[in-house]
Amino acid sequence: MTTAHSEERAARALLTRVVEPGDETGGRWIRHFGAVTVSERLADTDRPLPGVTRARWDGLCNRAAHARTLDDLGTARALGIRLVCPGDSEWPAQLDDLGDTRPVALWVRGLPSLRMWALKSVALVGARACTEYGAHMAAALASGLTERGWVVISGGAYGVDGAAHRGALSADGATVAVLASGVDQAYPRGHTELISRIAGQGLVVSELAPGDHPTPSRFILRNRVIAALTRGTVVVEAAHRSGALATARSATRLGRMTMGVPGPATSALSAGVHQLLRGEAALVTDAAEIIELVGDIGELAPEHRGPVVPRDLLAPATARALAALPPAGTATTEDLARAAASTPDEVTGRLYELRSLGFVEREGGGWRLTGRGRGAGRVGVGEVAEVAEGEGE
Amino acid sequence: MTTAHSEERAARALLTRVVEPGDETGGRWIRHFGAVTVSERLADTDRPLPGVTRARWDGLCNRAAHARTLDDLGTARALGIRLVCPGDSEWPAQLDDLGDTRPVALWVRGLPSLRMWALKSVALVGARACTEYGAHMAAALASGLTERGWVVISGGAYGVDGAAHRGALSADGATVAVLASGVDQAYPRGHTELISRIAGQGLVVSELAPGDHPTPSRFILRNRVIAALTRGTVVVEAAHRSGALATARSATRLGRMTMGVPGPATSALSAGVHQLLRGEAALVTDAAEIIELVGDIGELAPEHRGPVVPRDLLAPATARALAALPPAGTATTEDLARAAASTPDEVTGRLYELRSLGFVEREGGGWRLTGRGRGAGRVGVGEVAEVAEGEGE
């Protein structure tokens, strides 16, 4: 089980309450001094760390003094929320591309492994006040992507985000909401039920600590996490100056694919997308075109090929789901939940992890082993379980 | 007056009846031997020109034997149709980019100078069975382009073509239909009235002789003339494998701008456009964006700058329209028609020529002199008229 040691975890939990998302100075401190030292120094008002004004330092120390990290970790655990830190086996390595604006840690609600899910994920983002066409496209792309084994990541907002999450859920698919508030906060309020469905069937993620509220800058900075987690960002509908365009620009800066869905030239809600399409974004009209662009060269990103699979990566529940699959033919989620002594939601999460690893594929409404999956199966469930990682703390 | 001499004209008139549009072998013969020699050789069945089978040569000779060129030229003149040949001052030099597939000559109906109009022209093309959205966009782009002094060229067909021509006409604007039949043939029949309106207010053009009918290959090959005449081609709506895509590909090959109007990702009639937009085509949503792309570096293409303006280019009727403009402020087409002792249609044609030369501009519903126009006006109408070109034969 690879997790950061508890002092480091407590420090990072504290820092998620103190350092604002995307704060480069905070990121630099953590890189130079380590999270533990930074959190200790925040208790010492008189010795400011370099690069901030006195007033700002006082503000940070004040925040730190009011944070109750052990309470946070305890409360979070009680709510089914875990802290995922850099170095944990669940940490999505691609977030490191953010450099000093990398999240200090991520608070995560939901059963599946964020790292596994993010391996083959696409961001669908767009206008809150989208048109019926935008909502239709978001849902259709999301269900098309999840039906092909891809994970849909979005921001949980009204409009395009919501339609994307719902499209994924309705296809029994994998979806992740990255919030600009604590993962226990349903924002917007009208999405309370949607967000708890996502937490049940997928993942709800935030770099903000439980209980924290969104601010305009947190919305904007949340977008870099969506862009960094995914292989590419698709903007479905966006007016000029839409926040979705910020996500797209982040994606381009990070070397991810940026894509746009065209719409009527007469629609103000497609004007921002058309602007992107005149620049670096690629035009996409269906899920297959997206997948062609985000690439699927083999089933795993190169750094995960070879001996790390499956020994280093399969959690016990994932190994049980793999073992439940019939050697030939397909099985439904319900069959597999029964066979693995689990629930359909839990099993769905595991199946998408296995899909990311190239062990299983969807066929019709069911799931089947791939050639690689049959190979991995030969390892034996016991053996896999023996060396598997734990989740969270 | 710069026109090809009458033997050459008669030969080319004959060859428009004999050589199919875009026939490279025919084009090569004309380049090597000259139009007169080629037309003479076509009377000598036993001495085939190189590069064709005997059967094909016999077919060409048979066609030539049945063509009555002098009748053609006489009938055409009576119908108000003129023949424009390479070397004529009305010949649009950009057609020479077609190399050996350059039209042998063009039959033209309408008052304005084709060469002048084509200088600042854009092709709007697309599906015959277009949607309401496609028709709306074609009309809006056409009226926007003509309001800014650009000439709209299309193929006179149902759907996008018709909407483009009508949009231009409704804005009192300049439009050219390039037909795949003789210019006296209304094809499609349902566009009889539209095509005669275009001939009255603009130009109807074809490389086929009067009386000739369209064939599938003539439709396709007509598209290269539309692409070559214009600074850029905009595809408004097109399904996969639409003929409009052939026009766009011609434009790209010829180094012209290729543009596409996005539409809903769900529309099969935008799928062809989206395919273009994934390649070399630029995305456009309004007339201003088109004009930005087809360029307007000064008012004239470089090769026409300097002393050739106005002396070499102004026809008497054009010079009279220029002289009719007030030194300051705007005048309506009706005012100008009265002042130039002409008709509104005739004056509109001349004004768009002057617009191409940068002498006048539209403002509101009227026309005004530009700085260059005021300079040109100082030359004096008599002096301009003295050196001006004639039209047609």
Short mmCIF file of C-alpha atoms in Angstrom, two decimals, chain A residues 77-330:
data_model
loop_
_atom_site.label_atom_id
_atom_site.label_comp_id
_atom_site.label_asym_id
_atom_site.label_seq_id
_atom_site.Cartn_x
_atom_site.Cartn_y
_atom_site.Cartn_z
CA ARG A 77 -13.55 9.72 6.71
CA ALA A 78 -16.96 9.58 8.38
CA LEU A 79 -18.50 11.09 5.23
CA GLY A 80 -16.72 8.60 2.98
CA ILE A 81 -14.28 11.24 1.77
CA ARG A 82 -10.58 10.38 1.36
CA LEU A 83 -7.53 12.56 0.85
CA VAL A 84 -5.38 11.66 -2.14
CA CYS A 85 -1.85 13.10 -1.97
CA PRO A 86 1.02 13.25 -4.45
CA GLY A 87 2.90 9.99 -4.00
CA ASP A 88 -0.23 7.97 -3.20
CA SER A 89 -0.91 5.17 -5.64
CA GLU A 90 -4.27 6.83 -6.39
CA TRP A 91 -2.62 10.18 -7.27
CA PRO A 92 -3.10 10.93 -10.99
CA ALA A 93 0.47 11.53 -12.17
CA GLN A 94 -0.66 13.80 -15.01
CA LEU A 95 -1.53 16.50 -12.44
CA ASP A 96 2.20 16.96 -11.98
CA ASP A 97 2.16 18.70 -15.38
CA LEU A 98 0.69 21.67 -13.50
CA GLY A 99 4.07 22.34 -11.87
CA ASP A 100 3.80 24.66 -8.87
CA THR A 101 0.07 25.11 -9.49
CA ARG A 102 -0.47 21.38 -8.92
CA PRO A 103 -3.17 20.80 -6.28
CA VAL A 104 -1.74 20.33 -2.79
CA ALA A 105 -3.93 17.23 -2.51
CA LEU A 106 -7.37 16.12 -3.68
CA TRP A 107 -10.41 15.31 -1.58
CA VAL A 108 -12.26 12.44 -3.20
CA ARG A 109 -15.76 10.95 -2.74
CA GLY A 110 -16.67 7.70 -4.49
CA LEU A 111 -15.42 4.14 -4.80
CA PRO A 112 -13.28 3.95 -7.95
CA SER A 113 -9.61 4.82 -8.21
CA LEU A 114 -9.21 8.37 -9.47
CA ARG A 115 -5.85 7.47 -10.99
CA MET A 116 -7.29 4.55 -12.94
CA TRP A 117 -10.29 6.49 -14.14
CA ALA A 118 -8.32 9.52 -15.18
CA LEU A 119 -6.04 7.38 -17.38
CA LYS A 120 -8.66 7.24 -20.13
CA SER A 121 -10.75 10.31 -19.53
CA VAL A 122 -12.06 13.22 -21.55
CA ALA A 123 -13.39 16.55 -20.25
CA LEU A 124 -16.73 17.76 -21.58
CA VAL A 125 -17.31 21.37 -20.61
CA GLY A 126 -19.42 24.30 -21.72
CA ALA A 127 -21.95 26.97 -21.00
CA ARG A 128 -24.18 26.90 -17.96
CA ALA A 129 -27.02 28.51 -19.91
CA CYS A 130 -26.66 26.13 -22.82
CA THR A 131 -29.23 25.57 -25.55
CA GLU A 132 -31.23 22.39 -26.03
CA TYR A 133 -28.76 21.55 -28.80
CA GLY A 134 -25.81 21.96 -26.41
CA ALA A 135 -27.44 19.76 -23.78
CA HIS A 136 -28.26 17.15 -26.40
CA MET A 137 -24.68 17.09 -27.73
CA ALA A 138 -23.15 16.94 -24.23
CA ALA A 139 -25.35 13.98 -23.28
CA ALA A 140 -24.81 12.18 -26.59
CA LEU A 141 -21.02 12.61 -26.48
CA ALA A 142 -20.90 11.54 -22.82
CA SER A 143 -22.90 8.38 -23.37
CA GLY A 144 -20.91 7.62 -26.53
CA LEU A 145 -17.62 8.05 -24.68
CA THR A 146 -18.60 5.95 -21.69
CA GLU A 147 -20.05 3.23 -23.93
CA ARG A 148 -16.59 2.99 -25.47
CA GLY A 149 -14.98 2.71 -22.04
CA TRP A 150 -13.91 6.32 -21.58
CA VAL A 151 -14.50 8.34 -18.43
CA VAL A 152 -16.27 11.70 -18.70
CA ILE A 153 -14.97 14.48 -16.45
CA SER A 154 -16.78 17.77 -15.97
CA GLY A 155 -17.48 20.49 -13.42
CA GLY A 156 -20.89 19.54 -12.05
CA ALA A 157 -22.42 22.86 -13.13
CA TYR A 158 -25.77 23.53 -14.78
CA GLY A 159 -26.01 23.28 -18.55
CA VAL A 160 -23.37 21.39 -20.50
CA ASP A 161 -21.62 19.98 -17.40
CA GLY A 162 -24.83 18.54 -15.97
CA ALA A 163 -25.92 17.12 -19.32
CA ALA A 164 -22.51 15.46 -19.72
CA HIS A 165 -22.64 13.84 -16.26
CA ARG A 166 -26.23 12.70 -16.82
CA GLY A 167 -25.39 11.32 -20.26
CA ALA A 168 -22.60 9.26 -18.73
CA LEU A 169 -24.73 8.05 -15.81
CA SER A 170 -27.63 7.12 -18.09
CA ALA A 171 -25.29 4.90 -20.11
CA ASP A 172 -24.23 3.22 -16.85
CA GLY A 173 -20.94 4.93 -17.48
CA ALA A 174 -18.08 6.41 -15.56
CA THR A 175 -18.12 10.09 -14.68
CA VAL A 176 -16.12 12.41 -12.41
CA ALA A 177 -17.21 15.83 -11.15
CA VAL A 178 -14.41 18.21 -10.19
CA LEU A 179 -15.96 20.82 -7.91
CA ALA A 180 -14.90 24.36 -7.02
CA SER A 181 -16.14 23.73 -3.46
CA GLY A 182 -15.69 20.99 -0.89
CA VAL A 183 -16.86 17.60 -2.16
CA ASP A 184 -19.51 17.52 0.58
CA GLN A 185 -21.02 20.77 -0.75
CA ALA A 186 -23.56 20.42 -3.51
CA TYR A 187 -22.99 23.38 -5.75
CA PRO A 188 -25.13 24.43 -7.50
CA ARG A 189 -27.80 23.57 -4.97
CA GLY A 190 -30.11 22.35 -7.76
CA HIS A 191 -27.55 19.63 -8.51
CA THR A 192 -27.61 18.14 -4.99
CA GLU A 193 -29.14 14.92 -6.22
CA LEU A 194 -27.00 14.74 -9.36
CA ILE A 195 -23.78 15.22 -7.39
CA SER A 196 -24.72 12.52 -4.92
CA ARG A 197 -25.54 10.18 -7.82
CA ILE A 198 -22.09 10.94 -9.25
CA ALA A 199 -20.51 10.21 -5.87
CA GLY A 200 -22.44 6.90 -5.77
CA GLN A 201 -21.64 5.72 -9.27
CA GLY A 202 -18.45 7.65 -9.97
CA LEU A 203 -16.23 10.22 -8.29
CA VAL A 204 -16.58 13.73 -6.88
CA VAL A 205 -13.23 15.47 -6.53
CA SER A 206 -11.95 18.81 -5.24
CA GLU A 207 -8.73 20.44 -4.14
CA LEU A 208 -10.77 22.41 -1.60
CA ALA A 209 -11.37 20.98 1.84
CA PRO A 210 -14.81 19.69 2.87
CA GLY A 211 -17.10 22.56 3.84
CA ASP A 212 -15.33 25.09 1.59
CA HIS A 213 -17.42 27.24 -0.73
CA PRO A 214 -16.84 28.30 -4.31
CA THR A 215 -15.64 31.76 -5.31
CA PRO A 216 -15.30 33.16 -8.84
CA SER A 217 -11.55 32.56 -8.88
CA ARG A 218 -12.01 29.02 -7.55
CA PHE A 219 -14.31 28.27 -10.50
CA ILE A 220 -11.69 29.48 -12.94
CA LEU A 221 -8.81 27.66 -11.23
CA ARG A 222 -10.80 24.44 -10.91
CA ASN A 223 -10.75 24.32 -14.71
CA ARG A 224 -6.99 23.70 -14.82
CA VAL A 225 -7.55 20.50 -12.78
CA ILE A 226 -10.17 19.27 -15.25
CA ALA A 227 -7.82 20.04 -18.14
CA ALA A 228 -4.83 18.37 -16.48
CA LEU A 229 -6.68 15.20 -15.38
CA THR A 230 -7.92 14.39 -18.88
CA ARG A 231 -6.39 13.48 -22.21
CA GLY A 232 -8.39 16.21 -23.89
CA THR A 233 -11.06 18.83 -23.36
CA VAL A 234 -14.16 19.15 -25.54
CA VAL A 235 -16.01 22.47 -25.43
CA VAL A 236 -19.61 21.75 -26.33
CA GLU A 237 -21.13 25.23 -26.27
CA ALA A 238 -19.57 28.45 -25.06
CA ALA A 239 -20.23 32.12 -25.62
CA HIS A 240 -17.33 34.53 -26.01
CA ARG A 241 -15.56 34.91 -22.62
CA SER A 242 -17.08 31.69 -21.24
CA GLY A 243 -15.23 29.90 -18.43
CA ALA A 244 -15.16 26.79 -20.61
CA LEU A 245 -12.72 28.60 -22.88
CA ALA A 246 -10.35 28.91 -19.91
CA THR A 247 -10.46 25.13 -19.52
CA ALA A 248 -9.71 24.77 -23.22
CA ARG A 249 -6.78 27.16 -23.02
CA SER A 250 -5.43 25.23 -19.99
CA ALA A 251 -5.69 22.02 -21.99
CA THR A 252 -3.74 23.53 -24.88
CA ARG A 253 -1.06 24.89 -22.53
CA LEU A 254 -0.74 21.45 -20.93
CA GLY A 255 -0.32 19.76 -24.30
CA ARG A 256 -3.71 18.05 -24.10
CA MET A 257 -6.05 17.87 -27.08
CA THR A 258 -8.47 20.78 -27.29
CA MET A 259 -11.67 20.06 -29.18
CA GLY A 260 -14.85 21.92 -30.01
CA VAL A 261 -18.34 20.95 -31.15
CA PRO A 262 -19.54 23.25 -33.95
CA GLY A 263 -22.98 24.76 -33.82
CA PRO A 264 -25.09 27.14 -35.87
CA ALA A 265 -23.18 30.25 -36.94
CA THR A 266 -26.21 32.19 -35.71
CA SER A 267 -25.89 30.92 -32.12
CA ALA A 268 -24.12 33.18 -29.60
CA LEU A 269 -23.57 30.06 -27.50
CA SER A 270 -21.44 28.54 -30.24
CA ALA A 271 -19.46 31.73 -30.92
CA GLY A 272 -16.81 30.93 -28.31
CA VAL A 273 -16.40 27.42 -29.67
CA HIS A 274 -16.07 28.72 -33.22
CA GLN A 275 -13.38 31.08 -31.98
CA LEU A 276 -11.50 28.08 -30.55
CA LEU A 277 -11.99 26.15 -33.78
CA ARG A 278 -10.29 28.98 -35.68
CA GLY A 279 -7.29 28.44 -33.43
CA GLU A 280 -5.84 25.23 -32.05
CA ALA A 281 -9.01 23.29 -31.32
CA ALA A 282 -10.04 20.34 -33.47
CA LEU A 283 -13.61 20.03 -34.68
CA VAL A 284 -15.50 17.01 -33.34
CA THR A 285 -19.08 15.92 -33.89
CA ASP A 286 -19.26 12.52 -32.19
CA ALA A 287 -17.60 10.31 -29.59
CA ALA A 288 -15.67 8.27 -32.14
CA GLU A 289 -13.99 11.42 -33.47
CA ILE A 290 -13.02 12.44 -29.95
CA ILE A 291 -11.51 9.04 -29.22
CA GLU A 292 -9.59 9.14 -32.48
CA LEU A 293 -7.99 12.39 -31.36
CA VAL A 294 -7.25 11.64 -27.72
CA GLY A 295 -5.59 8.51 -28.94
CA ASP A 296 -5.86 4.97 -27.92
CA ILE A 297 -2.47 3.61 -28.81
CA GLY A 298 -2.80 0.37 -26.98
CA GLU A 299 -4.82 0.28 -23.82
CA LEU A 300 -2.46 2.06 -21.45
CA ALA A 301 -0.37 5.17 -21.44
CA PRO A 302 3.26 4.16 -22.07
CA GLU A 303 4.47 4.80 -18.52
CA HIS A 304 2.04 2.19 -17.23
CA ARG A 305 3.00 -0.60 -19.59
CA GLY A 306 4.88 -3.67 -18.54
CA PRO A 307 5.40 -5.24 -15.16
CA VAL A 308 3.45 -2.64 -13.14
CA VAL A 309 0.31 -4.34 -14.45
CA PRO A 310 -1.44 -5.87 -12.62
CA ARG A 311 0.65 -6.39 -9.51
CA ASP A 312 1.16 -2.78 -8.51
CA LEU A 313 -2.21 -1.48 -9.41
CA LEU A 314 -5.10 -3.81 -8.69
CA ALA A 315 -7.02 -3.13 -5.51
CA PRO A 316 -8.67 -6.20 -3.91
CA ALA A 317 -12.17 -5.17 -5.01
CA THR A 318 -10.88 -4.61 -8.54
CA ALA A 319 -9.22 -8.01 -8.57
CA ARG A 320 -12.49 -9.57 -7.39
CA ALA A 321 -14.39 -7.89 -10.23
CA LEU A 322 -11.80 -9.18 -12.70
CA ALA A 323 -12.08 -12.68 -11.28
CA ALA A 324 -15.88 -12.54 -11.60
CA LEU A 325 -15.78 -12.16 -15.40
CA PRO A 326 -16.52 -15.33 -17.38
CA PRO A 327 -13.56 -16.69 -19.43
CA ALA A 328 -15.62 -16.22 -22.61
CA GLY A 329 -18.73 -14.21 -23.49
CA THR A 330 -20.21 -11.27 -21.66
#
